[in-house]
mmCIF file of C-alpha atoms and ligand atoms in Angstrom:
data_model
loop_
_atom_site.group_PDB
_atom_site.id
_atom_site.type_symbol
_atom_site.label_atom_id
_atom_site.label_comp_id
_atom_site.label_asym_id
_atom_site.label_seq_id
_atom_site.Cartn_x
_atom_site.Cartn_y
_atom_site.Cartn_z
ATOM 1 C CA MET A 20 77.718 96.417 84.031
ATOM 2 C CA THR A 21 76.531 95.705 87.559
ATOM 3 C CA LYS A 22 78.162 98.865 90.060
ATOM 4 C CA LEU A 23 79.767 97.610 93.115
ATOM 5 C CA LEU A 24 79.558 99.498 96.310
ATOM 6 C CA ILE A 25 81.774 98.940 99.233
ATOM 7 C CA THR A 26 81.419 100.592 102.460
ATOM 8 C CA ALA A 27 83.672 100.597 105.512
ATOM 9 C CA GLY A 28 84.217 102.232 108.766
ATOM 10 C CA HIS A 29 87.010 104.102 107.572
ATOM 11 C CA LEU A 30 88.327 105.401 104.204
ATOM 12 C CA LEU A 31 91.810 106.464 103.344
ATOM 13 C CA PHE A 32 92.981 108.402 100.464
ATOM 14 C CA GLY A 33 89.548 109.013 98.966
ATOM 15 C CA THR A 34 88.637 111.651 96.655
ATOM 16 C CA ASP A 35 88.407 114.788 99.048
ATOM 17 C CA ASP A 36 90.032 113.786 102.164
ATOM 18 C CA GLU A 37 92.860 111.655 103.245
ATOM 19 C CA TYR A 38 90.698 110.192 105.888
ATOM 20 C CA VAL A 39 86.740 109.696 106.532
ATOM 21 C CA GLU A 40 84.910 107.835 108.873
ATOM 22 C CA ASP A 41 82.112 105.881 107.306
ATOM 23 C CA GLY A 42 83.462 105.930 103.844
ATOM 24 C CA ALA A 43 82.415 103.837 100.607
ATOM 25 C CA VAL A 44 83.822 103.487 96.928
ATOM 26 C CA LEU A 45 81.769 102.892 93.861
ATOM 27 C CA ILE A 46 83.225 100.740 91.265
ATOM 28 C CA SER A 47 81.970 100.236 87.904
ATOM 29 C CA ASP A 48 83.538 98.596 84.768
ATOM 30 C CA ARG A 49 87.161 98.168 86.794
ATOM 31 C CA THR A 50 86.967 101.842 87.775
ATOM 32 C CA VAL A 51 86.556 103.989 90.856
ATOM 33 C CA VAL A 52 83.602 106.333 89.801
ATOM 34 C CA ALA A 53 83.265 107.629 93.535
ATOM 35 C CA ALA A 54 84.984 107.291 96.819
ATOM 36 C CA GLY A 55 84.628 109.377 100.076
ATOM 37 C CA ARG A 56 81.680 109.674 102.723
ATOM 38 C CA ARG A 57 79.042 106.662 102.396
ATOM 39 C CA ALA A 58 76.360 109.340 102.366
ATOM 40 C CA THR A 59 77.566 111.099 99.112
ATOM 41 C CA VAL A 60 78.818 107.873 97.490
ATOM 42 C CA GLU A 61 75.361 106.075 98.138
ATOM 43 C CA LYS A 62 73.550 108.707 96.160
ATOM 44 C CA ARG A 63 75.905 107.978 92.911
ATOM 45 C CA ALA A 64 75.146 104.109 93.064
ATOM 46 C CA GLY A 65 71.466 104.267 91.846
ATOM 47 C CA GLN A 66 69.393 101.238 91.902
ATOM 48 C CA ASP A 67 71.547 98.354 90.134
ATOM 49 C CA HIS A 68 74.362 97.735 92.302
ATOM 50 C CA ARG A 69 75.897 95.081 94.876
ATOM 51 C CA VAL A 70 77.065 96.135 98.158
ATOM 52 C CA LEU A 71 79.913 94.704 100.362
ATOM 53 C CA SER A 72 79.868 96.049 103.841
ATOM 54 C CA PHE A 73 82.680 96.078 106.528
ATOM 55 C CA PRO A 74 81.828 98.355 109.327
ATOM 56 C CA ASP A 75 84.993 97.425 111.339
ATOM 57 C CA ALA A 76 87.431 97.653 108.711
ATOM 58 C CA THR A 77 89.350 100.235 106.289
ATOM 59 C CA LEU A 78 89.157 100.671 102.709
ATOM 60 C CA LEU A 79 92.210 102.196 101.085
ATOM 61 C CA PRO A 80 93.970 102.227 97.777
ATOM 62 C CA GLY A 81 95.566 98.962 96.891
ATOM 63 C CA LEU A 82 99.454 98.620 98.298
ATOM 64 C CA ILE A 83 102.379 99.372 95.827
ATOM 65 C CA ASP A 84 105.590 97.620 96.223
ATOM 66 C CA CYS A 85 108.098 99.634 94.529
ATOM 67 C CA HIS A 86 111.146 97.468 94.615
ATOM 68 C CA VAL A 87 110.554 93.542 94.208
ATOM 69 C CA HIS A 88 112.629 90.793 92.138
ATOM 70 C CA LEU A 89 109.706 88.215 91.168
ATOM 71 C CA ALA A 90 112.802 86.145 89.289
ATOM 72 C CA PHE A 91 114.205 85.477 92.996
ATOM 73 C CA ASP A 92 112.236 83.053 95.179
ATOM 74 C CA GLY A 93 113.126 84.482 98.696
ATOM 75 C CA SER A 94 115.185 81.154 99.560
ATOM 76 C CA PRO A 95 118.288 81.552 101.864
ATOM 77 C CA ASP A 96 120.135 81.185 98.252
ATOM 78 C CA PRO A 97 117.748 82.734 95.350
ATOM 79 C CA VAL A 98 120.717 83.222 93.140
ATOM 80 C CA ALA A 99 121.549 79.584 93.101
ATOM 81 C CA ALA A 100 117.875 78.591 92.456
ATOM 82 C CA LEU A 101 117.420 81.202 89.613
ATOM 83 C CA ARG A 102 120.555 79.887 87.841
ATOM 84 C CA ALA A 103 119.228 76.464 88.306
ATOM 85 C CA SER A 104 116.082 77.278 86.558
ATOM 86 C CA ASP A 105 115.358 77.275 83.014
ATOM 87 C CA ASP A 106 113.468 80.040 81.631
ATOM 88 C CA ALA A 107 109.925 78.226 81.630
ATOM 89 C CA THR A 108 110.395 77.069 85.475
ATOM 90 C CA LEU A 109 111.792 80.886 86.185
ATOM 91 C CA PHE A 110 108.406 82.068 84.769
ATOM 92 C CA GLU A 111 106.166 79.806 86.396
ATOM 93 C CA GLY A 112 107.451 80.827 90.014
ATOM 94 C CA MET A 113 107.528 84.311 88.866
ATOM 95 C CA ALA A 114 103.571 84.200 88.021
ATOM 96 C CA ARG A 115 103.220 82.407 91.039
ATOM 97 C CA ARG A 116 104.816 84.939 93.416
ATOM 98 C CA ALA A 117 103.224 87.738 91.380
ATOM 99 C CA GLU A 118 99.793 86.059 92.611
ATOM 100 C CA ARG A 119 100.784 85.531 96.062
ATOM 101 C CA LEU A 120 101.554 89.309 96.334
ATOM 102 C CA LEU A 121 97.984 89.845 96.102
ATOM 103 C CA ASP A 122 97.114 88.140 99.040
ATOM 104 C CA PHE A 123 98.891 90.725 101.075
ATOM 105 C CA GLY A 124 97.238 93.608 99.442
ATOM 106 C CA VAL A 125 99.826 94.623 96.718
ATOM 107 C CA THR A 126 98.082 95.547 93.420
ATOM 108 C CA THR A 127 101.036 97.105 91.745
ATOM 109 C CA VAL A 128 104.904 96.044 92.063
ATOM 110 C CA ARG A 129 107.787 97.625 90.729
ATOM 111 C CA ASP A 130 110.426 94.302 89.507
ATOM 112 C CA LEU A 131 113.497 95.982 89.597
ATOM 113 C CA GLY A 132 115.853 93.093 87.836
ATOM 114 C CA ASP A 133 114.905 89.764 86.210
ATOM 115 C CA ARG A 134 116.432 87.732 83.561
ATOM 116 C CA GLY A 135 115.452 87.503 79.772
ATOM 117 C CA GLY A 136 112.747 89.938 79.969
ATOM 118 C CA LEU A 137 110.482 87.610 81.849
ATOM 119 C CA ALA A 138 109.135 90.282 83.878
ATOM 120 C CA VAL A 139 107.972 92.257 80.804
ATOM 121 C CA ARG A 140 106.083 88.891 79.609
ATOM 122 C CA LEU A 141 104.561 88.349 83.031
ATOM 123 C CA ARG A 142 103.340 92.096 82.982
ATOM 124 C CA ASP A 143 101.630 91.553 79.523
ATOM 125 C CA GLU A 144 99.930 88.301 80.684
ATOM 126 C CA ILE A 145 98.685 89.712 83.738
ATOM 127 C CA ALA A 146 97.621 93.198 81.901
ATOM 128 C CA ALA A 147 95.683 90.962 79.307
ATOM 129 C CA GLY A 148 94.004 88.953 81.975
ATOM 130 C CA ARG A 149 95.344 85.698 81.212
ATOM 131 C CA ARG A 150 97.165 85.508 84.694
ATOM 132 C CA PRO A 151 95.957 86.980 87.975
ATOM 133 C CA GLY A 152 98.552 89.501 89.698
ATOM 134 C CA PRO A 153 99.483 93.086 90.580
ATOM 135 C CA ARG A 154 100.206 95.418 87.963
ATOM 136 C CA VAL A 155 104.097 94.986 87.154
ATOM 137 C CA VAL A 156 106.001 97.894 86.158
ATOM 138 C CA ALA A 157 109.148 96.233 84.809
ATOM 139 C CA ALA A 158 112.824 96.972 84.466
ATOM 140 C CA GLY A 159 114.068 93.751 82.685
ATOM 141 C CA THR A 160 117.655 93.088 83.036
ATOM 142 C CA PRO A 161 119.462 95.823 85.221
ATOM 143 C CA LEU A 162 122.687 97.262 83.693
ATOM 144 C CA THR A 163 125.632 96.207 85.539
ATOM 145 C CA SER A 164 129.344 96.362 85.113
ATOM 146 C CA PRO A 165 131.315 93.216 84.185
ATOM 147 C CA GLN A 166 131.316 90.804 86.869
ATOM 148 C CA GLY A 167 129.208 93.521 88.857
ATOM 149 C CA HIS A 168 126.528 93.271 90.982
ATOM 150 C CA CYS A 169 123.697 90.749 89.707
ATOM 151 C CA TRP A 170 125.756 90.127 86.728
ATOM 152 C CA PHE A 171 124.157 86.644 86.427
ATOM 153 C CA LEU A 172 120.888 88.147 85.163
ATOM 154 C CA GLY A 173 122.916 88.920 81.924
ATOM 155 C CA GLY A 174 123.030 92.718 81.837
ATOM 156 C CA GLU A 175 126.798 92.972 81.903
ATOM 157 C CA VAL A 176 127.982 96.323 79.905
ATOM 158 C CA GLN A 177 130.813 98.839 80.091
ATOM 159 C CA GLY A 178 131.269 102.111 78.288
ATOM 160 C CA PRO A 179 129.033 104.990 77.572
ATOM 161 C CA ASP A 180 128.124 103.765 73.877
ATOM 162 C CA ARG A 181 127.755 100.271 75.111
ATOM 163 C CA ILE A 182 125.378 101.347 77.883
ATOM 164 C CA ARG A 183 123.363 103.630 75.307
ATOM 165 C CA ASP A 184 123.014 100.388 73.166
ATOM 166 C CA ALA A 185 121.738 98.497 76.198
ATOM 167 C CA VAL A 186 119.049 100.924 77.233
ATOM 168 C CA ARG A 187 117.798 101.139 73.683
ATOM 169 C CA ALA A 188 117.587 97.441 73.490
ATOM 170 C CA ALA A 189 115.628 97.408 76.775
ATOM 171 C CA ALA A 190 113.462 100.023 75.372
ATOM 172 C CA GLN A 191 112.768 97.974 72.385
ATOM 173 C CA GLN A 192 112.055 94.929 74.422
ATOM 174 C CA GLY A 193 109.456 96.914 76.253
ATOM 175 C CA ALA A 194 111.050 97.850 79.788
ATOM 176 C CA ASP A 195 109.008 100.443 81.838
ATOM 177 C CA LEU A 196 111.911 101.856 83.249
ATOM 178 C CA ILE A 197 116.155 101.116 83.243
ATOM 179 C CA LYS A 198 117.577 99.684 86.401
ATOM 180 C CA VAL A 199 121.330 100.428 86.747
ATOM 181 C CA MET A 200 123.597 99.262 89.543
ATOM 182 C CA ALA A 201 125.559 102.054 90.698
ATOM 183 C CA THR A 202 127.268 100.494 93.459
ATOM 184 C CA GLY A 203 128.189 96.628 94.363
ATOM 185 C CA GLY A 204 125.326 94.831 96.479
ATOM 186 C CA GLY A 205 125.144 92.119 98.931
ATOM 187 C CA LEU A 206 123.738 89.581 97.039
ATOM 188 C CA THR A 207 126.835 89.057 94.725
ATOM 189 C CA SER A 208 129.671 87.377 95.956
ATOM 190 C CA GLY A 209 133.123 88.436 94.436
ATOM 191 C CA GLY A 210 131.929 91.890 92.601
ATOM 192 C CA PRO A 211 132.811 94.998 94.023
ATOM 193 C CA ALA A 212 131.934 95.979 97.502
ATOM 194 C CA VAL A 213 128.655 97.774 98.350
ATOM 195 C CA TRP A 214 130.271 101.061 99.086
ATOM 196 C CA GLU A 215 131.988 100.858 95.862
ATOM 197 C CA THR A 216 130.933 102.363 92.370
ATOM 198 C CA GLN A 217 130.575 100.411 89.273
ATOM 199 C CA PHE A 218 130.009 102.779 86.837
ATOM 200 C CA THR A 219 131.943 106.108 85.927
ATOM 201 C CA PRO A 220 129.856 109.427 86.198
ATOM 202 C CA GLU A 221 130.034 109.630 82.182
ATOM 203 C CA GLU A 222 128.710 106.038 82.197
ATOM 204 C CA LEU A 223 125.685 107.038 84.279
ATOM 205 C CA ALA A 224 125.092 110.267 82.527
ATOM 206 C CA ALA A 225 124.752 108.217 79.222
ATOM 207 C CA ALA A 226 122.319 105.684 80.825
ATOM 208 C CA VAL A 227 120.065 108.448 82.125
ATOM 209 C CA ASP A 228 120.360 110.499 78.914
ATOM 210 C CA GLU A 229 119.597 107.404 76.467
ATOM 211 C CA ALA A 230 116.785 106.493 79.068
ATOM 212 C CA ARG A 231 115.348 109.991 78.629
ATOM 213 C CA ARG A 232 115.497 109.538 75.023
ATOM 214 C CA ALA A 233 113.516 106.405 75.249
ATOM 215 C CA GLY A 234 110.932 108.229 77.620
ATOM 216 C CA LEU A 235 111.920 105.996 80.562
ATOM 217 C CA PRO A 236 112.632 106.969 84.113
ATOM 218 C CA VAL A 237 115.755 105.514 85.511
ATOM 219 C CA ALA A 238 116.143 103.797 89.174
ATOM 220 C CA ALA A 239 119.544 103.362 90.339
ATOM 221 C CA HIS A 240 120.617 100.634 92.984
ATOM 222 C CA ALA A 241 123.275 102.793 95.414
ATOM 223 C CA HIS A 242 124.547 101.826 98.929
ATOM 224 C CA GLY A 243 127.655 103.701 99.022
ATOM 225 C CA THR A 244 127.862 107.489 99.325
ATOM 226 C CA ALA A 245 130.390 107.749 96.235
ATOM 227 C CA GLY A 246 127.519 106.054 93.999
ATOM 228 C CA ILE A 247 124.611 108.080 95.565
ATOM 229 C CA ALA A 248 126.460 111.371 94.667
ATOM 230 C CA ASP A 249 127.164 109.958 91.187
ATOM 231 C CA VAL A 250 123.529 109.150 90.570
ATOM 232 C CA ILE A 251 122.027 112.357 91.829
ATOM 233 C CA ALA A 252 124.294 113.930 89.360
ATOM 234 C CA ALA A 253 123.278 111.921 86.638
ATOM 235 C CA GLY A 254 119.718 112.561 87.472
ATOM 236 C CA VAL A 255 118.233 109.412 88.064
ATOM 237 C CA ASN A 256 114.705 109.468 89.188
ATOM 238 C CA THR A 257 114.833 106.894 92.148
ATOM 239 C CA ILE A 258 117.545 105.781 94.369
ATOM 240 C CA GLU A 259 117.143 102.035 95.806
ATOM 241 C CA HIS A 260 118.381 101.308 99.197
ATOM 242 C CA CYS A 261 120.498 104.788 99.651
ATOM 243 C CA THR A 262 122.350 103.299 102.626
ATOM 244 C CA TRP A 263 125.105 106.146 102.898
ATOM 245 C CA MET A 264 127.656 103.598 103.261
ATOM 246 C CA GLY A 265 131.372 104.872 103.206
ATOM 247 C CA LYS A 266 134.547 103.012 102.687
ATOM 248 C CA ASP A 267 134.520 99.786 104.578
ATOM 249 C CA GLY A 268 131.121 99.999 105.633
ATOM 250 C CA SER A 269 131.172 102.933 107.896
ATOM 251 C CA MET A 270 128.280 105.381 107.887
ATOM 252 C CA ASP A 271 128.846 108.655 105.470
ATOM 253 C CA LEU A 272 125.715 110.736 105.260
ATOM 254 C CA ARG A 273 126.179 114.008 103.307
ATOM 255 C CA GLU A 274 124.078 116.851 104.142
ATOM 256 C CA ASP A 275 124.687 118.719 100.641
ATOM 257 C CA LEU A 276 123.267 115.470 98.833
ATOM 258 C CA LEU A 277 120.426 115.265 101.074
ATOM 259 C CA ALA A 278 119.570 118.948 100.069
ATOM 260 C CA GLN A 279 119.950 117.738 96.338
ATOM 261 C CA LEU A 280 117.830 114.609 96.967
ATOM 262 C CA VAL A 281 114.730 116.775 98.201
ATOM 263 C CA ALA A 282 115.763 119.927 95.313
ATOM 264 C CA LYS A 283 115.886 117.375 92.466
ATOM 265 C CA ASP A 284 112.716 115.669 93.546
ATOM 266 C CA ILE A 285 114.448 112.207 93.509
ATOM 267 C CA SER A 286 112.386 109.509 95.539
ATOM 268 C CA VAL A 287 114.564 107.183 97.714
ATOM 269 C CA CYS A 288 113.316 103.483 98.330
ATOM 270 C CA PRO A 289 115.299 102.066 101.377
ATOM 271 C CA ALA A 290 114.082 98.521 100.327
ATOM 272 C CA SER A 291 114.692 97.782 104.131
ATOM 273 C CA HIS A 292 114.628 94.142 104.763
ATOM 274 C CA PRO A 293 111.321 92.979 106.411
ATOM 275 C CA ASN A 294 113.474 91.331 108.982
ATOM 276 C CA TRP A 295 115.003 94.839 110.060
ATOM 277 C CA ARG A 296 113.556 94.434 113.775
ATOM 278 C CA SER A 297 115.337 91.150 114.646
ATOM 279 C CA PHE A 298 118.194 92.278 112.354
ATOM 280 C CA ALA A 299 118.366 95.382 114.970
ATOM 281 C CA GLU A 300 118.109 93.102 117.915
ATOM 282 C CA ARG A 301 121.016 91.009 116.664
ATOM 283 C CA VAL A 302 123.623 93.916 116.148
ATOM 284 C CA GLY A 303 122.515 95.590 119.342
ATOM 285 C CA PRO A 304 120.523 98.802 120.101
ATOM 286 C CA GLU A 305 123.704 100.942 119.578
ATOM 287 C CA ARG A 306 124.712 99.839 116.319
ATOM 288 C CA ALA A 307 121.080 99.746 115.279
ATOM 289 C CA ARG A 308 120.685 103.211 115.898
ATOM 290 C CA GLU A 309 123.722 104.062 113.951
ATOM 291 C CA LEU A 310 122.731 101.970 110.939
ATOM 292 C CA PHE A 311 119.377 103.477 110.602
ATOM 293 C CA ALA A 312 120.321 106.792 111.674
ATOM 294 C CA PRO A 313 120.839 107.808 107.766
ATOM 295 C CA ALA A 314 117.161 106.796 107.029
ATOM 296 C CA ARG A 315 115.796 108.602 109.940
ATOM 297 C CA ARG A 316 117.545 111.988 108.813
ATOM 298 C CA MET A 317 116.376 111.547 105.501
ATOM 299 C CA ALA A 318 112.981 111.108 106.877
ATOM 300 C CA GLU A 319 113.604 114.404 108.904
ATOM 301 C CA ARG A 320 114.581 116.266 106.002
ATOM 302 C CA ARG A 321 111.647 115.442 104.055
ATOM 303 C CA VAL A 322 113.232 113.575 101.444
ATOM 304 C CA ARG A 323 110.430 111.494 99.450
ATOM 305 C CA LEU A 324 110.516 107.875 100.692
ATOM 306 C CA ILE A 325 108.730 105.081 98.986
ATOM 307 C CA ALA A 326 108.007 101.630 99.978
ATOM 308 C CA GLY A 327 109.470 98.615 98.738
ATOM 309 C CA THR A 328 110.510 94.958 100.214
ATOM 310 C CA ASP A 329 113.297 93.804 97.612
ATOM 311 C CA ALA A 330 111.127 90.677 97.666
ATOM 312 C CA GLY A 331 113.039 87.634 96.623
ATOM 313 C CA VAL A 332 116.427 88.416 98.176
ATOM 314 C CA PRO A 333 117.367 85.800 100.928
ATOM 315 C CA ARG A 334 114.596 85.424 103.449
ATOM 316 C CA SER A 335 112.409 88.420 101.886
ATOM 317 C CA GLY A 336 109.307 87.004 100.884
ATOM 318 C CA VAL A 337 106.120 88.577 99.261
ATOM 319 C CA ASP A 338 104.880 89.246 102.698
ATOM 320 C CA GLY A 339 106.909 92.217 104.099
ATOM 321 C CA LEU A 340 105.618 95.520 102.762
ATOM 322 C CA VAL A 341 104.095 96.012 106.311
ATOM 323 C CA ALA A 342 107.204 95.678 107.808
ATOM 324 C CA GLY A 343 108.671 98.208 105.614
ATOM 325 C CA LEU A 344 105.738 100.769 106.555
ATOM 326 C CA GLU A 345 106.459 100.030 110.252
ATOM 327 C CA PHE A 346 109.996 100.538 109.519
ATOM 328 C CA PHE A 347 109.056 104.277 108.336
ATOM 329 C CA GLU A 348 106.998 104.639 111.481
ATOM 330 C CA TYR A 349 109.903 103.536 113.448
ATOM 331 C CA ILE A 350 112.017 106.229 111.764
ATOM 332 C CA GLY A 351 109.743 109.310 112.224
ATOM 333 C CA LEU A 352 107.001 109.142 109.750
ATOM 334 C CA SER A 353 103.274 109.489 110.819
ATOM 335 C CA ARG A 354 100.958 106.153 110.171
ATOM 336 C CA THR A 355 99.554 108.358 107.444
ATOM 337 C CA GLU A 356 102.934 109.287 105.926
ATOM 338 C CA ALA A 357 104.107 105.640 106.030
ATOM 339 C CA ILE A 358 100.814 104.265 104.293
ATOM 340 C CA ALA A 359 101.428 107.044 101.633
ATOM 341 C CA CYS A 360 104.797 105.528 101.064
ATOM 342 C CA ALA A 361 102.910 102.440 99.590
ATOM 343 C CA THR A 362 100.154 104.323 97.814
ATOM 344 C CA VAL A 363 100.116 108.016 96.930
ATOM 345 C CA GLU A 364 103.797 108.625 96.906
ATOM 346 C CA ALA A 365 104.730 105.331 95.570
ATOM 347 C CA ALA A 366 102.360 105.710 92.474
ATOM 348 C CA ARG A 367 103.788 109.060 91.950
ATOM 349 C CA ALA A 368 107.209 108.065 91.876
ATOM 350 C CA LEU A 369 106.397 105.089 89.306
ATOM 351 C CA GLY A 370 104.673 107.691 87.225
ATOM 352 C CA LEU A 371 101.101 106.104 87.865
ATOM 353 C CA ALA A 372 99.633 109.069 90.019
ATOM 354 C CA HIS A 373 96.987 109.570 87.424
ATOM 355 C CA ASP A 374 95.798 105.797 87.848
ATOM 356 C CA THR A 375 96.337 104.385 90.952
ATOM 357 C CA GLY A 376 97.246 105.021 94.614
ATOM 358 C CA ARG A 377 94.372 106.870 95.389
ATOM 359 C CA LEU A 378 90.559 106.240 95.280
ATOM 360 C CA ARG A 379 89.402 108.824 92.938
ATOM 361 C CA PRO A 380 86.923 108.892 90.113
ATOM 362 C CA GLY A 381 88.474 107.721 86.746
ATOM 363 C CA TYR A 382 91.121 105.661 88.712
ATOM 364 C CA ARG A 383 91.901 101.981 88.291
ATOM 365 C CA ALA A 384 89.982 99.908 90.835
ATOM 366 C CA ASP A 385 93.117 98.747 92.910
ATOM 367 C CA LEU A 386 91.890 98.649 96.624
ATOM 368 C CA ILE A 387 91.744 96.771 99.698
ATOM 369 C CA VAL A 388 89.905 96.642 102.801
ATOM 370 C CA VAL A 389 91.555 95.666 106.037
ATOM 371 C CA GLY A 390 90.369 94.797 109.643
ATOM 372 C CA GLY A 391 90.440 97.547 111.968
ATOM 373 C CA ASN A 392 92.156 101.069 111.459
ATOM 374 C CA PRO A 393 95.793 100.939 110.222
ATOM 375 C CA LEU A 394 95.803 104.565 111.380
ATOM 376 C CA ASP A 395 95.813 103.385 115.175
ATOM 377 C CA ASP A 396 98.285 100.345 114.171
ATOM 378 C CA LEU A 397 99.986 99.497 111.021
ATOM 379 C CA ASN A 398 99.692 95.853 111.965
ATOM 380 C CA ALA A 399 96.034 96.342 110.653
ATOM 381 C CA LEU A 400 97.467 96.292 107.290
ATOM 382 C CA ARG A 401 98.169 92.289 107.446
ATOM 383 C CA ASP A 402 94.455 91.693 108.169
ATOM 384 C CA ILE A 403 93.508 91.638 104.680
ATOM 385 C CA ARG A 404 89.528 91.043 104.326
ATOM 386 C CA LEU A 405 89.132 91.953 100.276
ATOM 387 C CA VAL A 406 91.825 92.876 97.507
ATOM 388 C CA LEU A 407 90.538 94.429 94.086
ATOM 389 C CA ALA A 408 93.217 94.613 91.494
ATOM 390 C CA ASN A 409 92.149 96.097 88.521
ATOM 391 C CA GLY A 410 88.565 95.610 89.466
ATOM 392 C CA LEU A 411 89.056 92.011 90.155
ATOM 393 C CA VAL A 412 88.231 90.568 93.033
ATOM 394 C CA HIS A 413 91.186 88.245 94.511
ATOM 395 C CA SER A 414 90.531 85.984 97.544
ATOM 396 C CA PRO A 415 93.600 85.516 99.793
ATOM 397 C CA GLY A 416 95.016 81.852 99.458
ATOM 398 C CA GLN A 417 93.874 81.421 95.846
ATOM 399 C CA ALA A 418 97.574 81.199 94.588
ATOM 400 C CA ASP A 419 98.210 78.538 97.628
ATOM 401 C CA ALA A 420 95.242 76.140 96.872
ATOM 402 C CA LYS A 421 96.813 75.981 92.909
ATOM 403 C CA ALA A 422 100.191 75.474 93.697
ATOM 404 C CA GLY A 423 99.217 72.854 96.606
ATOM 405 C CA CYS A 424 101.256 74.017 99.194
ATOM 406 C CA ALA A 425 100.458 75.440 102.625
ATOM 407 C CA GLY A 426 98.675 78.836 103.487
ATOM 408 C CA ARG A 427 101.909 80.579 104.567
ATOM 409 C CA ALA A 428 104.041 83.346 103.093
ATOM 410 C CA ILE A 429 107.148 82.421 101.176
ATOM 411 C CA THR A 430 110.084 83.027 103.316
HETATM 412 ZN ZN1 ZN B 1 116.905 94.862 94.655
#
């Protein structure tokens, strides 16, 4: 097996240091053999290897999007599109969007809700090498209350016993984690408001307990503060959105709960919309400051933040992850910290810290090369020069060529 040596002007999250000038990664058999200073790594390469050099670029781990919905197409009405599609059509769309994520340097995604176990099927197809795509960590169908948020995905359930049944069934179908909709959500018309809870504390406790028995982590969708309090008490692993909404959409951030998030080591994926900047412009600086204040406070209090896009919801395409990292910079994280939210920290939150999110010996060869240096400007992460997912080279635009559509992001 020929080894591959990739060199670059800068390297992030290598073996020993978070950042080195003049770095390199050595790959063999889809695995990182060495990563760090070029002089050191080159010594390990021996005679028989191929070299790719990117002197004016940065090598870093492949990006992780912790919150996507491959089943949604990111159109203005993804719910209608989903409901109009049979499983075969839906599956093809999901596979196409998964492949497109590679164009943007995403080598791992956590899918937080699809229909009929299609994300699990796609995960297996990609893992078996039958289709190109990032590694998929799949929640399957999210648990929701009758007519609750995303009920149309098929996960309506009520009462602790039925919830336990649903968790067991998901585990049996191969889900990697359990997703529970603890509050209402914007996507579902007619359901509970985003600040309203959908499950009782007993129901949430049953979901988490049954998931633990099956060895699965739990991700909870929670906008409202009441729901956030309930899922912290239940002991979920990650909270999605976590917008601290009080009744009628007012802001209701609770410092005691923030302290618990930190103490219980719960990661928060804000999954802020990629268009957060234009949204801020639309509502005005004062309202924007108010709406983003809770996220800023979570950053200040060192709550573990991870990057996600909610890709698939209206006007959120597969190209939104860098905008999410820019949001982290906007709320006070350093650029190194922001990138860690989509690499090191994300891998840790997804239980993959031993395998991806860093460039270390023995890790899966998930890496990207981007033009310039993202530590000077995160926008560099949009200039993708090379993507390796599980050691396979992906050329940006491949998915478009096959689908016969223009080389633009799905929006
Ligand atoms: Zn979502």
